Coordinates of C-alpha atoms and ligand atoms in Angstrom, one line a residue:
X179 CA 5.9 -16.5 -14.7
X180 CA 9.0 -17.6 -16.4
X181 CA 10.4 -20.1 -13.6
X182 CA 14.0 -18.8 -15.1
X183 CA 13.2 -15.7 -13.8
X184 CA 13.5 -16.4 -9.7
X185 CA 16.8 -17.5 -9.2
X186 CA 15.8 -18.2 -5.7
X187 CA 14.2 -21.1 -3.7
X188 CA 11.2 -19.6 -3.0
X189 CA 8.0 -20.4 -0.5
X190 CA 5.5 -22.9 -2.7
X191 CA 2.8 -20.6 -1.8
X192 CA 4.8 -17.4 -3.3
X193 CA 5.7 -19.7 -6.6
X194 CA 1.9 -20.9 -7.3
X195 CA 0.8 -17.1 -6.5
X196 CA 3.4 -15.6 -8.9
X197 CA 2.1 -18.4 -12.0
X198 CA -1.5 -16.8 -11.6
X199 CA -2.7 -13.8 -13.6
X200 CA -3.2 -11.7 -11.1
X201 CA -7.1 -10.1 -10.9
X202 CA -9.3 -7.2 -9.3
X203 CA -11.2 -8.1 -5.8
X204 CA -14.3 -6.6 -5.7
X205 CA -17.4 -7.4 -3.7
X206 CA -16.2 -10.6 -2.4
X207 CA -15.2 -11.9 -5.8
X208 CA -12.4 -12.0 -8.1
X209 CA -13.0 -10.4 -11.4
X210 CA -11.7 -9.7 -14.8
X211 CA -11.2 -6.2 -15.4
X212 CA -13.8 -4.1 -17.7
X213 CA -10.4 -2.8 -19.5
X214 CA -8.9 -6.9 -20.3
X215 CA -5.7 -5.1 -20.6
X216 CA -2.7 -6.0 -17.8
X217 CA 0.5 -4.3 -16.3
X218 CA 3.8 -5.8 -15.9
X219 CA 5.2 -6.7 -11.9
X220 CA 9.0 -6.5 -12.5
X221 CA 11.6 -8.3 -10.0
X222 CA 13.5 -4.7 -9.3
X223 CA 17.2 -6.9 -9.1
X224 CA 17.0 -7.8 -12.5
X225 CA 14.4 -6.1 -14.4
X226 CA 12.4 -9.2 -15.4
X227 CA 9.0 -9.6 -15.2
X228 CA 7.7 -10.9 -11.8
X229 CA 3.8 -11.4 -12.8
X230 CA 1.3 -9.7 -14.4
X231 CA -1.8 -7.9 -12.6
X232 CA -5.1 -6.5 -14.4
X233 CA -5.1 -3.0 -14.9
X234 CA -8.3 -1.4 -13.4
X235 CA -9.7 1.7 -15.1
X236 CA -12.6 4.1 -14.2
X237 CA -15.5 1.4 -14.8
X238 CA -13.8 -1.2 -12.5
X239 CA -13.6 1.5 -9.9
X240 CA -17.0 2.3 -9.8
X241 CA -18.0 -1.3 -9.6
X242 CA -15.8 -1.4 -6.2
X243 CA -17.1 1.4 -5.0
X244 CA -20.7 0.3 -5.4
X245 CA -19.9 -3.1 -3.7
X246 CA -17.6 -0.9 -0.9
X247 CA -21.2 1.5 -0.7
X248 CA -23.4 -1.4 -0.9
X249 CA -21.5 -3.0 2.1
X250 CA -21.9 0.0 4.1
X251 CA -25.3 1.3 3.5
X252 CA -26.4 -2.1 4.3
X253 CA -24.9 -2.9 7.7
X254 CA -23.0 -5.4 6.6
X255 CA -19.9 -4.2 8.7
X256 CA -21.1 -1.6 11.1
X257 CA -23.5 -4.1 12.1
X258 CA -21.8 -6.5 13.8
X259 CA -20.7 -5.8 17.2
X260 CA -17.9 -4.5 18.1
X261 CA -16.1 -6.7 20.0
X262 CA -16.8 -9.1 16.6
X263 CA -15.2 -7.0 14.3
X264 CA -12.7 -7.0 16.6
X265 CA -11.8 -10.5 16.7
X266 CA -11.8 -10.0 13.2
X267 CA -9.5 -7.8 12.6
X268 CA -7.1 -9.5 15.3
X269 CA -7.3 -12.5 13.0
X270 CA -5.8 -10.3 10.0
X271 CA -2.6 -10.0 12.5
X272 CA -2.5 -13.8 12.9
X273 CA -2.7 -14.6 9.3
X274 CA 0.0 -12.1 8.3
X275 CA 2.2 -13.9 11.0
X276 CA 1.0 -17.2 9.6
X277 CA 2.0 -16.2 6.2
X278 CA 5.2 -14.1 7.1
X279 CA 7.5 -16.5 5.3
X280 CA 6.1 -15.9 1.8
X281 CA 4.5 -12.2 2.7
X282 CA 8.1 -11.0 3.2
X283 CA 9.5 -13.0 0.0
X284 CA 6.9 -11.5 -2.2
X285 CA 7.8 -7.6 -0.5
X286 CA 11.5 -8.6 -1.3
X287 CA 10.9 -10.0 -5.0
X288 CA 8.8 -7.2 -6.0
X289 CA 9.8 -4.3 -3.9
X290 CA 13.9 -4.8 -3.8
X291 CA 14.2 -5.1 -0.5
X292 CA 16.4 -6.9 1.7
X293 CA 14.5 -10.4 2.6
X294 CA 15.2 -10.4 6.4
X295 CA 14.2 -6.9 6.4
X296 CA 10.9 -7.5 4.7
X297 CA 10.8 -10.4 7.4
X298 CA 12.0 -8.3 10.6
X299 CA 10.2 -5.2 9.5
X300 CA 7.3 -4.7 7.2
X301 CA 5.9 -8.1 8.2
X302 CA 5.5 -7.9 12.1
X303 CA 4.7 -4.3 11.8
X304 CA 2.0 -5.4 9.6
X305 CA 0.3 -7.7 11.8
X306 CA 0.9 -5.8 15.0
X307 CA -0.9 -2.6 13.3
X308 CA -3.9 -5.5 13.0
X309 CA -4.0 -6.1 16.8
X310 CA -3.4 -2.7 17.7
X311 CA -6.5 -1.5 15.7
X312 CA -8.8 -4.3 16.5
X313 CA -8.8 -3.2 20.2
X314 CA -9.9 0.5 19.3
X315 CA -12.8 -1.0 17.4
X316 CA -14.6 -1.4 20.9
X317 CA -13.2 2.1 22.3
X318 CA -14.4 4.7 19.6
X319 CA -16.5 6.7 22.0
X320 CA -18.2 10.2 22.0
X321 CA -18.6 12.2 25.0
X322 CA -21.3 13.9 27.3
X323 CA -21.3 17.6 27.1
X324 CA -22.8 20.1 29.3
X325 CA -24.3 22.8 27.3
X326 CA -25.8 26.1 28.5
X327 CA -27.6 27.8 25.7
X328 CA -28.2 31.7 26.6
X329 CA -31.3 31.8 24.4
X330 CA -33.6 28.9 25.8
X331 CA -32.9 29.8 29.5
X332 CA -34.6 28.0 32.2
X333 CA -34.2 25.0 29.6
X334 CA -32.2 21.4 30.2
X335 CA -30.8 19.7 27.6
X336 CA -28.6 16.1 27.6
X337 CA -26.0 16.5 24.7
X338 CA -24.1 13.8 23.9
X339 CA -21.6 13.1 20.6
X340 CA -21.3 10.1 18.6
X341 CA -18.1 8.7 16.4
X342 CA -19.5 7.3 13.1
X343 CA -17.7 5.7 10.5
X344 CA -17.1 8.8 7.5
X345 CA -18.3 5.3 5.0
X346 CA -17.0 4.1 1.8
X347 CA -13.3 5.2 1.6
X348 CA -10.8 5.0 -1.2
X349 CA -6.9 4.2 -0.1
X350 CA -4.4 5.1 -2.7
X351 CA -0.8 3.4 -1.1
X352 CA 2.7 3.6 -2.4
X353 CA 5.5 1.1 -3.3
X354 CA 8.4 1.8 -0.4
X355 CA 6.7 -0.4 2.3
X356 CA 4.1 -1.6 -0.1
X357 CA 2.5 -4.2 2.7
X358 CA 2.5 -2.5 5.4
X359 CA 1.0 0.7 4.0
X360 CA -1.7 -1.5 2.9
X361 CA -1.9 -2.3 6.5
X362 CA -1.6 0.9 7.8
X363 CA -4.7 1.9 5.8
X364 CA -6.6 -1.3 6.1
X365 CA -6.5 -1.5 9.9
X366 CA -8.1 1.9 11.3
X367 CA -10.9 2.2 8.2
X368 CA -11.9 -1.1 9.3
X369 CA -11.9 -0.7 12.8
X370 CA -13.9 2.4 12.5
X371 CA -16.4 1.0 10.8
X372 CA -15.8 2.3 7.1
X373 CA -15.4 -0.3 4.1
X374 CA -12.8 0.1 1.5
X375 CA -11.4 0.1 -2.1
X376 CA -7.8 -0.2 -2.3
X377 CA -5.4 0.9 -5.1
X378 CA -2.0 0.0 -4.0
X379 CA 1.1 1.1 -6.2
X380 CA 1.6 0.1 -9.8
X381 CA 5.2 -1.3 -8.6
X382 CA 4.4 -3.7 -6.0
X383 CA 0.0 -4.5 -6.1
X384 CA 1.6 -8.1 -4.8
X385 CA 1.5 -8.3 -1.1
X386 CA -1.5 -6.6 -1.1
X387 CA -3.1 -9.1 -3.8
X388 CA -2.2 -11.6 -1.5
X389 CA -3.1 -10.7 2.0
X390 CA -6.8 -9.8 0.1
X391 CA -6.4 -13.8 -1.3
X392 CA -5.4 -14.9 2.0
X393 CA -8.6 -12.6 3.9
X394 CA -10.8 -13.9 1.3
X395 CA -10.0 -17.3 1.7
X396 CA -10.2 -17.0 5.4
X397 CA -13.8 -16.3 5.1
X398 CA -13.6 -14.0 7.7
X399 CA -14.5 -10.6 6.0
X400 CA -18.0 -10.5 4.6
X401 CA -18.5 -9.7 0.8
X402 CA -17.6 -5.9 -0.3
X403 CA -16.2 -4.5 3.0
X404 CA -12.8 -4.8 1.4
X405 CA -12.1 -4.1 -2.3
X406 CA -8.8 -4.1 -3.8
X407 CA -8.7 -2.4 -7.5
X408 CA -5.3 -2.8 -8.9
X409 CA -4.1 -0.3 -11.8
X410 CA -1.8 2.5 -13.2
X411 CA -2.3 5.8 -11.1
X412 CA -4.2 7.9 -13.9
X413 CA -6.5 5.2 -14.6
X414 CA -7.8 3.6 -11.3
X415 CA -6.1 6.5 -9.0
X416 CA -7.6 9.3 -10.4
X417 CA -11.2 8.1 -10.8
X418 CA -11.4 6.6 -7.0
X419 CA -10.0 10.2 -5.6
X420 CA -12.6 11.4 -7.9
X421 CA -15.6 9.2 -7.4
X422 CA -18.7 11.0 -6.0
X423 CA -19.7 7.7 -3.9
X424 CA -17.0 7.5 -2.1
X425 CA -16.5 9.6 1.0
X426 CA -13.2 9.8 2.1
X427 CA -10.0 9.4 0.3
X428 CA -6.6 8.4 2.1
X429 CA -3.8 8.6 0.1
X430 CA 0.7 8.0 0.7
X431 CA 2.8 9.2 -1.9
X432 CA 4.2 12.2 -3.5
X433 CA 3.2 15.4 -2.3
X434 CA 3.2 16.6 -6.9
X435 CA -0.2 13.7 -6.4
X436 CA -1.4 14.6 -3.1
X437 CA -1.7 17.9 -4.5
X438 CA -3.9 16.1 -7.1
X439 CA -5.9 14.1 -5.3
X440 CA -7.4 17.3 -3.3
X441 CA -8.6 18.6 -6.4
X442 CA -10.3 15.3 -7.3
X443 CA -11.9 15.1 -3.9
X444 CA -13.4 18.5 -4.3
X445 CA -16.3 17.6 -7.1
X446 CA -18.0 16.0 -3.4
X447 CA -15.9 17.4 -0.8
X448 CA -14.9 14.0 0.2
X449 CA -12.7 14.3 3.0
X450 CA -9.3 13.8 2.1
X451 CA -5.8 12.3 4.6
X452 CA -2.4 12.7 2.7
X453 CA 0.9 11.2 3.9
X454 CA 3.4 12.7 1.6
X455 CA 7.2 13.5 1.2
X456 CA 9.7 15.2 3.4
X457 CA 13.2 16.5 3.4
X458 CA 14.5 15.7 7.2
X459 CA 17.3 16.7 9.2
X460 CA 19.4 14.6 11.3
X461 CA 20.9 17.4 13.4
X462 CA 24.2 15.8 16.0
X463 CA 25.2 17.6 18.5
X464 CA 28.7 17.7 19.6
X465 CA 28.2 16.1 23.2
X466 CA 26.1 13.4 21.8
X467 CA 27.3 9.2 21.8
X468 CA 28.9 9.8 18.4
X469 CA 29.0 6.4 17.7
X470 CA 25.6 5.7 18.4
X471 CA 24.6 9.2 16.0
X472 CA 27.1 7.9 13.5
X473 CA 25.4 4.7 13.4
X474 CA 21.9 6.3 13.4
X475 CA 22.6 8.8 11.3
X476 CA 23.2 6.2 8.4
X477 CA 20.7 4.1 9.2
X478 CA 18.6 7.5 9.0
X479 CA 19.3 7.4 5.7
X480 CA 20.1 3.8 4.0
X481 CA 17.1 1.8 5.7
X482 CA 15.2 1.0 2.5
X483 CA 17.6 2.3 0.5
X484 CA 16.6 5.8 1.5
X485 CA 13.0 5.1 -0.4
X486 CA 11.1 6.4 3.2
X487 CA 9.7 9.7 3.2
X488 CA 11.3 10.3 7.1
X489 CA 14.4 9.5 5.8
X490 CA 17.4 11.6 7.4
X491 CA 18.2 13.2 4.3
X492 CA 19.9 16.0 5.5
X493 CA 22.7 15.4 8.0
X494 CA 23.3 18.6 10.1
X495 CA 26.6 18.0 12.3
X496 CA 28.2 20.0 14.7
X497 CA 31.6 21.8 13.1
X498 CA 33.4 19.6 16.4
X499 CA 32.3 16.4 15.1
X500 CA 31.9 17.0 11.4
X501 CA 34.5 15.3 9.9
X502 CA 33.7 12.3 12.3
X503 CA 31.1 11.9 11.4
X504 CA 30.8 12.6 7.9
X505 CA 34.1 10.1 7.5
X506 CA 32.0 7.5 10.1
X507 CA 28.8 7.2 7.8
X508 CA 30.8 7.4 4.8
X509 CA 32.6 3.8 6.3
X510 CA 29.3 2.0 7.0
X511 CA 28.0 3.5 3.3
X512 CA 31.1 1.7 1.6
X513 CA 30.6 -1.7 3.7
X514 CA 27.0 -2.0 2.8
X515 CA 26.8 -5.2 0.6
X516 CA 24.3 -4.0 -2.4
X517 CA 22.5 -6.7 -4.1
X518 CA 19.2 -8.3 -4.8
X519 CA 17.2 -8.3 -2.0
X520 CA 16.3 -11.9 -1.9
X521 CA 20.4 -12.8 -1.7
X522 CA 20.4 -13.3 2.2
X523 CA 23.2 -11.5 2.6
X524 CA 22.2 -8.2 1.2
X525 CA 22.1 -5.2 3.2
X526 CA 21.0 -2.8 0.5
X527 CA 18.7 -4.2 -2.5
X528 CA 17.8 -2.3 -5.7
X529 CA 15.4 1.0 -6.2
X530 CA 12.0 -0.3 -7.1
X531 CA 11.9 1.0 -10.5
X532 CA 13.9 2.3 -13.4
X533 CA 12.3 5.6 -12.8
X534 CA 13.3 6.2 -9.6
X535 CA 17.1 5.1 -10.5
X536 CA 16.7 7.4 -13.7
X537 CA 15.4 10.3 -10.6
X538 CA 18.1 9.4 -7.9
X539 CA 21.4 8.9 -10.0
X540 CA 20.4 12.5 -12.3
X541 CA 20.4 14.1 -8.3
X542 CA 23.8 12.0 -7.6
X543 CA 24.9 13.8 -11.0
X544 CA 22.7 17.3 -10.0
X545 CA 24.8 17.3 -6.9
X546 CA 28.2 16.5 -7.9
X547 CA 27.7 19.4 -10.8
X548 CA 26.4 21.9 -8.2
X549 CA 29.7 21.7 -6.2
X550 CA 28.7 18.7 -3.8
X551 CA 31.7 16.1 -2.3
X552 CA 31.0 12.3 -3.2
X553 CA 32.9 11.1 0.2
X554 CA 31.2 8.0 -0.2
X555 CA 29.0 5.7 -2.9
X556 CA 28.1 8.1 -5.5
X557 CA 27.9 4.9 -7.9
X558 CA 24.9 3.3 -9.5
X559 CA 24.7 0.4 -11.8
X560 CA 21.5 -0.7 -14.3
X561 CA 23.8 -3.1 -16.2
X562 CA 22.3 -6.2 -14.7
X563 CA 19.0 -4.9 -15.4
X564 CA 18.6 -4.2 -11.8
X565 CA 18.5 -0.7 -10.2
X566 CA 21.2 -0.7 -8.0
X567 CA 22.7 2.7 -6.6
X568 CA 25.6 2.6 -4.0
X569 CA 25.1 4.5 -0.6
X570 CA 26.2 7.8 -1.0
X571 CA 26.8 10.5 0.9
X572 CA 27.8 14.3 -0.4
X573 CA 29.4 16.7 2.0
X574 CA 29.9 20.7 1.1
X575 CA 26.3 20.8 0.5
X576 CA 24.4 23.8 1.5
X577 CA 20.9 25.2 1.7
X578 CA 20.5 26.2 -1.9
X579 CA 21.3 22.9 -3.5
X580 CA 18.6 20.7 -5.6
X581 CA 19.5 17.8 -3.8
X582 CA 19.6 19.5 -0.2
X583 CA 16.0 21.2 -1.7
X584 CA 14.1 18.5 -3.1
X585 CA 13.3 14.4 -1.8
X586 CA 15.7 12.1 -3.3
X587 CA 13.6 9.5 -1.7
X588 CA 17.3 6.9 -2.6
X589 CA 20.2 6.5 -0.3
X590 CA 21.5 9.9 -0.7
X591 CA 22.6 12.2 2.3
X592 CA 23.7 16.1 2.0
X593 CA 26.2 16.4 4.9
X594 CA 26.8 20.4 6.1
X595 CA 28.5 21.7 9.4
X596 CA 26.8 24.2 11.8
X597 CA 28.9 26.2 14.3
X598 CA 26.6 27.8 16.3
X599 CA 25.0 26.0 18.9
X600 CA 22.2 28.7 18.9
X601 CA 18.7 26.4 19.0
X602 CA 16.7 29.3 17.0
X603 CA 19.2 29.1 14.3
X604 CA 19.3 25.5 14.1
X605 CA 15.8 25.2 13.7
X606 CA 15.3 27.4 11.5
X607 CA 18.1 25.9 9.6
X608 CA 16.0 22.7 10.1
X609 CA 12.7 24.0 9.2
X610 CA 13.9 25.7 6.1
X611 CA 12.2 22.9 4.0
X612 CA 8.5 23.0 2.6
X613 CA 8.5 19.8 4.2
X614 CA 7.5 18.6 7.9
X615 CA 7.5 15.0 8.2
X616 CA 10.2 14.2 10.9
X617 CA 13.4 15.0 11.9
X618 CA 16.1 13.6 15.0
X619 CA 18.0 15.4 17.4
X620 CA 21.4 13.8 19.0
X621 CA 22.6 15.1 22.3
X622 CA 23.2 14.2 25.9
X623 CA 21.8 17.5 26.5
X624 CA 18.1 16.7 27.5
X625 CA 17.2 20.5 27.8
X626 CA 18.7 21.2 24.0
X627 CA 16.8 18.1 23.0
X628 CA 13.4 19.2 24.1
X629 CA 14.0 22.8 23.2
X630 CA 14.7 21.8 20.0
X631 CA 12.1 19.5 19.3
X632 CA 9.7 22.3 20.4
X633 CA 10.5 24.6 17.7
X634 CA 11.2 22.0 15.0
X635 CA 7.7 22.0 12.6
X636 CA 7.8 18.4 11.8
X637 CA 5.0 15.6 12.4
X638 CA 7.5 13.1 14.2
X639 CA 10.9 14.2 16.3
X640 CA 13.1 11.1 17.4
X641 CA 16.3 12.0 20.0
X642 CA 18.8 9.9 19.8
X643 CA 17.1 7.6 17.1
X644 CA 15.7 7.4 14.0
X645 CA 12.5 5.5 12.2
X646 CA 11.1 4.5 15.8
X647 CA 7.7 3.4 14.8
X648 CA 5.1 1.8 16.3
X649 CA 1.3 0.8 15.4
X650 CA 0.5 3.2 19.0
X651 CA 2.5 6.4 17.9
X652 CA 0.8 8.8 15.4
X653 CA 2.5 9.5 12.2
X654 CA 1.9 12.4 9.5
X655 CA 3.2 15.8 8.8
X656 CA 3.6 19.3 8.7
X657 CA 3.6 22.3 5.9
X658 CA 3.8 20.2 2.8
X659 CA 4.2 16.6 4.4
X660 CA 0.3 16.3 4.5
X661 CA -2.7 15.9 6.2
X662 CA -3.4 14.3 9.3
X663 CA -2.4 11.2 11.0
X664 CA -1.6 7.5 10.3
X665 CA -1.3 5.3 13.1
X666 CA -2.3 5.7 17.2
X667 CA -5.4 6.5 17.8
X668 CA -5.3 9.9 16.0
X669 CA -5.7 8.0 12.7
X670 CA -9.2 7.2 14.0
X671 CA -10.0 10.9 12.8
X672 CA -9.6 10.0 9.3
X673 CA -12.0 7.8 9.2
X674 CA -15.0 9.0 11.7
X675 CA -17.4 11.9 11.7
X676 CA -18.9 13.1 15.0
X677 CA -22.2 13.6 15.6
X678 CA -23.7 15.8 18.2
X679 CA -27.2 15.0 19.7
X680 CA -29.3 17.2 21.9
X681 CA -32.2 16.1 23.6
X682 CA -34.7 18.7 25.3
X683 CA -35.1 17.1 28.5
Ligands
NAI176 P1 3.0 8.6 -6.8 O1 2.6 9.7 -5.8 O2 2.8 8.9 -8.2 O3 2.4 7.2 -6.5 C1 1.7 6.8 -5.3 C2 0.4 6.2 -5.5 O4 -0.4 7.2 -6.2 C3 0.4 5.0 -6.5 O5 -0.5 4.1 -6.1 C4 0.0 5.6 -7.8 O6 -0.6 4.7 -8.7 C5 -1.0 6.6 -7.4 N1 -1.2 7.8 -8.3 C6 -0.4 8.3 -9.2 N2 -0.9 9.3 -9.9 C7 -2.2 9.4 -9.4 C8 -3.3 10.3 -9.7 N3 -3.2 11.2 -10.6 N4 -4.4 10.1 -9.0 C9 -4.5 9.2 -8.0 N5 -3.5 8.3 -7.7 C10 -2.4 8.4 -8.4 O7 4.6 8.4 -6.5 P2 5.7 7.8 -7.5 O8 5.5 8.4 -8.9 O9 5.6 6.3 -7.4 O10 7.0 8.3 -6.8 C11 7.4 9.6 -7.1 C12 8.0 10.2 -5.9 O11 7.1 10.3 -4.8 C13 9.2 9.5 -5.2 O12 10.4 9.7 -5.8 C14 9.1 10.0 -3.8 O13 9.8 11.2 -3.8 C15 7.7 10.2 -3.6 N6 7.1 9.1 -2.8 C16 6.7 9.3 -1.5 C17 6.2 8.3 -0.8 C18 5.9 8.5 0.7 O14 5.9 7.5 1.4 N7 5.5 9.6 1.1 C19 6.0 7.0 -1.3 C20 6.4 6.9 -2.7 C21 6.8 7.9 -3.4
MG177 MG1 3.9 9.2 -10.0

């Protein structure tokens, strides 16, 4: 790393891990790549480069997944107890917290993101998924079933079923909340038993190159139950959602490469968990707190720069309260203070990459041509060499729009009016969307609110809030938001098989 390059004071650790050349983690060791070539980490608030991380390719998978298969079909995880693995997991949590300082300055450096968000945010959820998990590695249980069988009568059987753990999985994670989807992933497959080979995002491998340093130096994982390959999508993505050794693949990202990654599981019918995109609505009611729904509405949509695939993207507001609270978002959008995210006083850092401020300002520009309203932001600015775009927020949107149609995934809301306050018509409005991820509802009215979060097909529905998560509450989607469940203990699913047993007594 060019020292020039951080204009920051940063945490020694983060400085000494940024100097390394970054390598691949596989069976307990750090290695070289087969490939010797590397990839560039740029700092998103300046476009310099941050570090630079071996890129992975087809043969460095398969030597993960052997070490991730050799780990499993020997025992080495599933056979300590339990309550063991347990602890260990727990003691994941307690080194995130121990490293939160530098954790949440490396999210900030290479993601964008606003330090003390990184701090507040990604770095306690991280930990707390930890704990959450290593308590269900002691509660996985099957079930007694009484079973009658018409054919054998006169016959007694004892039936029982048994969770085991699906086995070597391959986790494919994104680049908005780089750390904690590492966690999110990490956590259950662990707890359940499996081990792992990780590809985190091209964008931001860093926090997840480091937690892995900080495990491995730990000593607390044995060698192979966690493998982290790090690499472009094509090269190390493909051939791990491909791999015929691996049994289960859990991917977060775009539903264009979840679509993908179910054809590459198919050679061996791995099994296959997608959390992908979404489109949803924030739908304010006019009896609700308007404050509070103005507040939440933007908040809906600017938290990580509206790179979250729950993010309020389209604001549905009562015809009463419209202009409110169009004109109150659009006064929080213009006070946001847009900078680099490692500038304490930032409340909105860069996009992570050039493409994705190539893809959000051409739908700034998409909307305005189509008709839309800038009343607020509508600005974005590489010249620095950072990615910055201004919160924006379009009203005189409607249904047939690009930008009402398709994820921004940037700080970009499409505002429209409703007038009826007929719940069918609102959700359909609401559900017209190949997407199903999430949505909120703001009202006073607790029989509207549960009516309407009854009919709305999304994965997650939030009244009178917005991006309430927590390591206990499952989290997936609908339609073309994907497949199963992250978090609770419905992510548990992903990553067991059940096994009936019958015994002729
Ligand atoms: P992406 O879906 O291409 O990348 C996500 C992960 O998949 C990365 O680790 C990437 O290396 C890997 N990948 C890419 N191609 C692959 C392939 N063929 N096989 C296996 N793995 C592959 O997402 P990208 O291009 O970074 O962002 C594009 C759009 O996706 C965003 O604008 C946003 O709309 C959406 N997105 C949604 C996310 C979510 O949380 N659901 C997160 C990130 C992006
Ligand atoms: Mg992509």
């Amino acid at each position: 790393m060019d020292a020039s390059v951080l204009n920051y004071t940063v945490n020694d650790n983060v400085a000494s891990f940024l100097n390394k050349n970054q390598k691949l983690y596989i069976g307990g060791k750090w290695v070289d790549t087969s490939s010797s070539k590397t990839f560039d980490v740029e700092d998103p608030a300046t476009g310099k480069k941050l570090s630079s991380c071996a890129a992975g390719n087809s043969n460095d998978i398969d030597l993960a997944v052997k070490a991730a298969r050799e780990a499993f079909d020997s025992g080495r995880w599933t056979g300590i107890p339990a309550n063991e693995r347990g602890k260990i997991i727990w003691k994941i949590g307690d080194l995130i917290d121990n490293h939160a300082e530098e954790l949440a300055q490396l999210e900030s450096l290479d993601n964008g993101k606003p330090v003390a968000v990184a701090g507040a945010a990604d770095v306690p959820l991280s930990s707390d998924i930890f704990r959450y998990m290593a308590g269900w590695a002691t509660k996985i249980e099957g079930e007694t079933i009484p079973i009658s069988v018409p054919y054998t009568p006169g016959a007694q059987y004892h039936s029982y079923t048994v969770k085991e753990p699906v086995g070597v999985v391959g986790q494919i994670i994104p680049w908005n909340f780089p750390l904690l989807m590492a966690a999110w992933k990490i956590a259950p497959a662990l707890a359940a038993g499996c081990t792992i080979v990780l590809k985190p995002a091209e964008q931001t491998p860093l926090s997840a190159l480091r937690l892995i340093e900080i495990i491995h130096d730990s000593g607390i994982l044995p060698d192979g139950v966690l493998n982290l390959v790090t690499g472009l999508g094509e090269d190390a993505g493909a051939p791990l959602a491909s791999h015929p050794h691996v049994d289960k693949v859990a991917f977060t990202g775009s539903t264009e490469v979840g679509k993908l990654i179910t054809k590459a599981a198919a050679g061996n019918l791995k099994k296959v968990s997608l959390e992908l995109g979404g489109k949803s609505p924030t739908i304010i009611f006019p009896d609700a707190d308007i404050d509070a729904a103005i507040a939440g509405a933007a908040s809906a949509i600017f938290f990580n720069h509206g790179q979250c695939c729950c993010a309020g993207s389209r604001l549905f507001a009562h015809e009463k309260v419209f202009d409110k609270v169009t004109e109150g978002i659009s006064k929080i959008a213009d006070q946001i203070k847009v900078g680099p995210g490692m500038d304490t006083s930032t409340e909105m850092g860069p996009l992570v990459s050039d493409e994705q401020f190539q893809k959000v300002s051409g739908y700034i520009e998409s909307g305005k041509s189509e008709g839309g309203e800038v009343v607020a932001g509508g600005k974005y600015d590489n010249s620095s060499g950072g990615h910055f775009v201004h919160p924006t927020v379009f009203a005189k949107t409607n249904a047939d729009m690009t930008l009402v149609k398709e994820e921004i995934f940037g700080p970009v809301v499409c505002a429209q009016p409703f007038s009826d306050e007929n719940l069918e018509k609102i959700a359909n409005e609401a559900n017209n969307t190949t997407f199903g991820l999430a949505a909120s509802v703001w009202t006073k009215n607790i029989s509207v609110a549960h009516k309407l979060a009854s009919k709305i097909r999304a994965g997650t529905v939030w009244i009178n809030c917005h991006n309430i998560f927590d390591a206990s509450l499952p989290f997936g989607g609908f339609k073309e938001s994907g497949w199963g469940r992250e978090m609770g203990h419905e992510v548990l699913k992903n990553y067991t098989e059940v096994k009936a047993v019958t015994v002729n007594l």
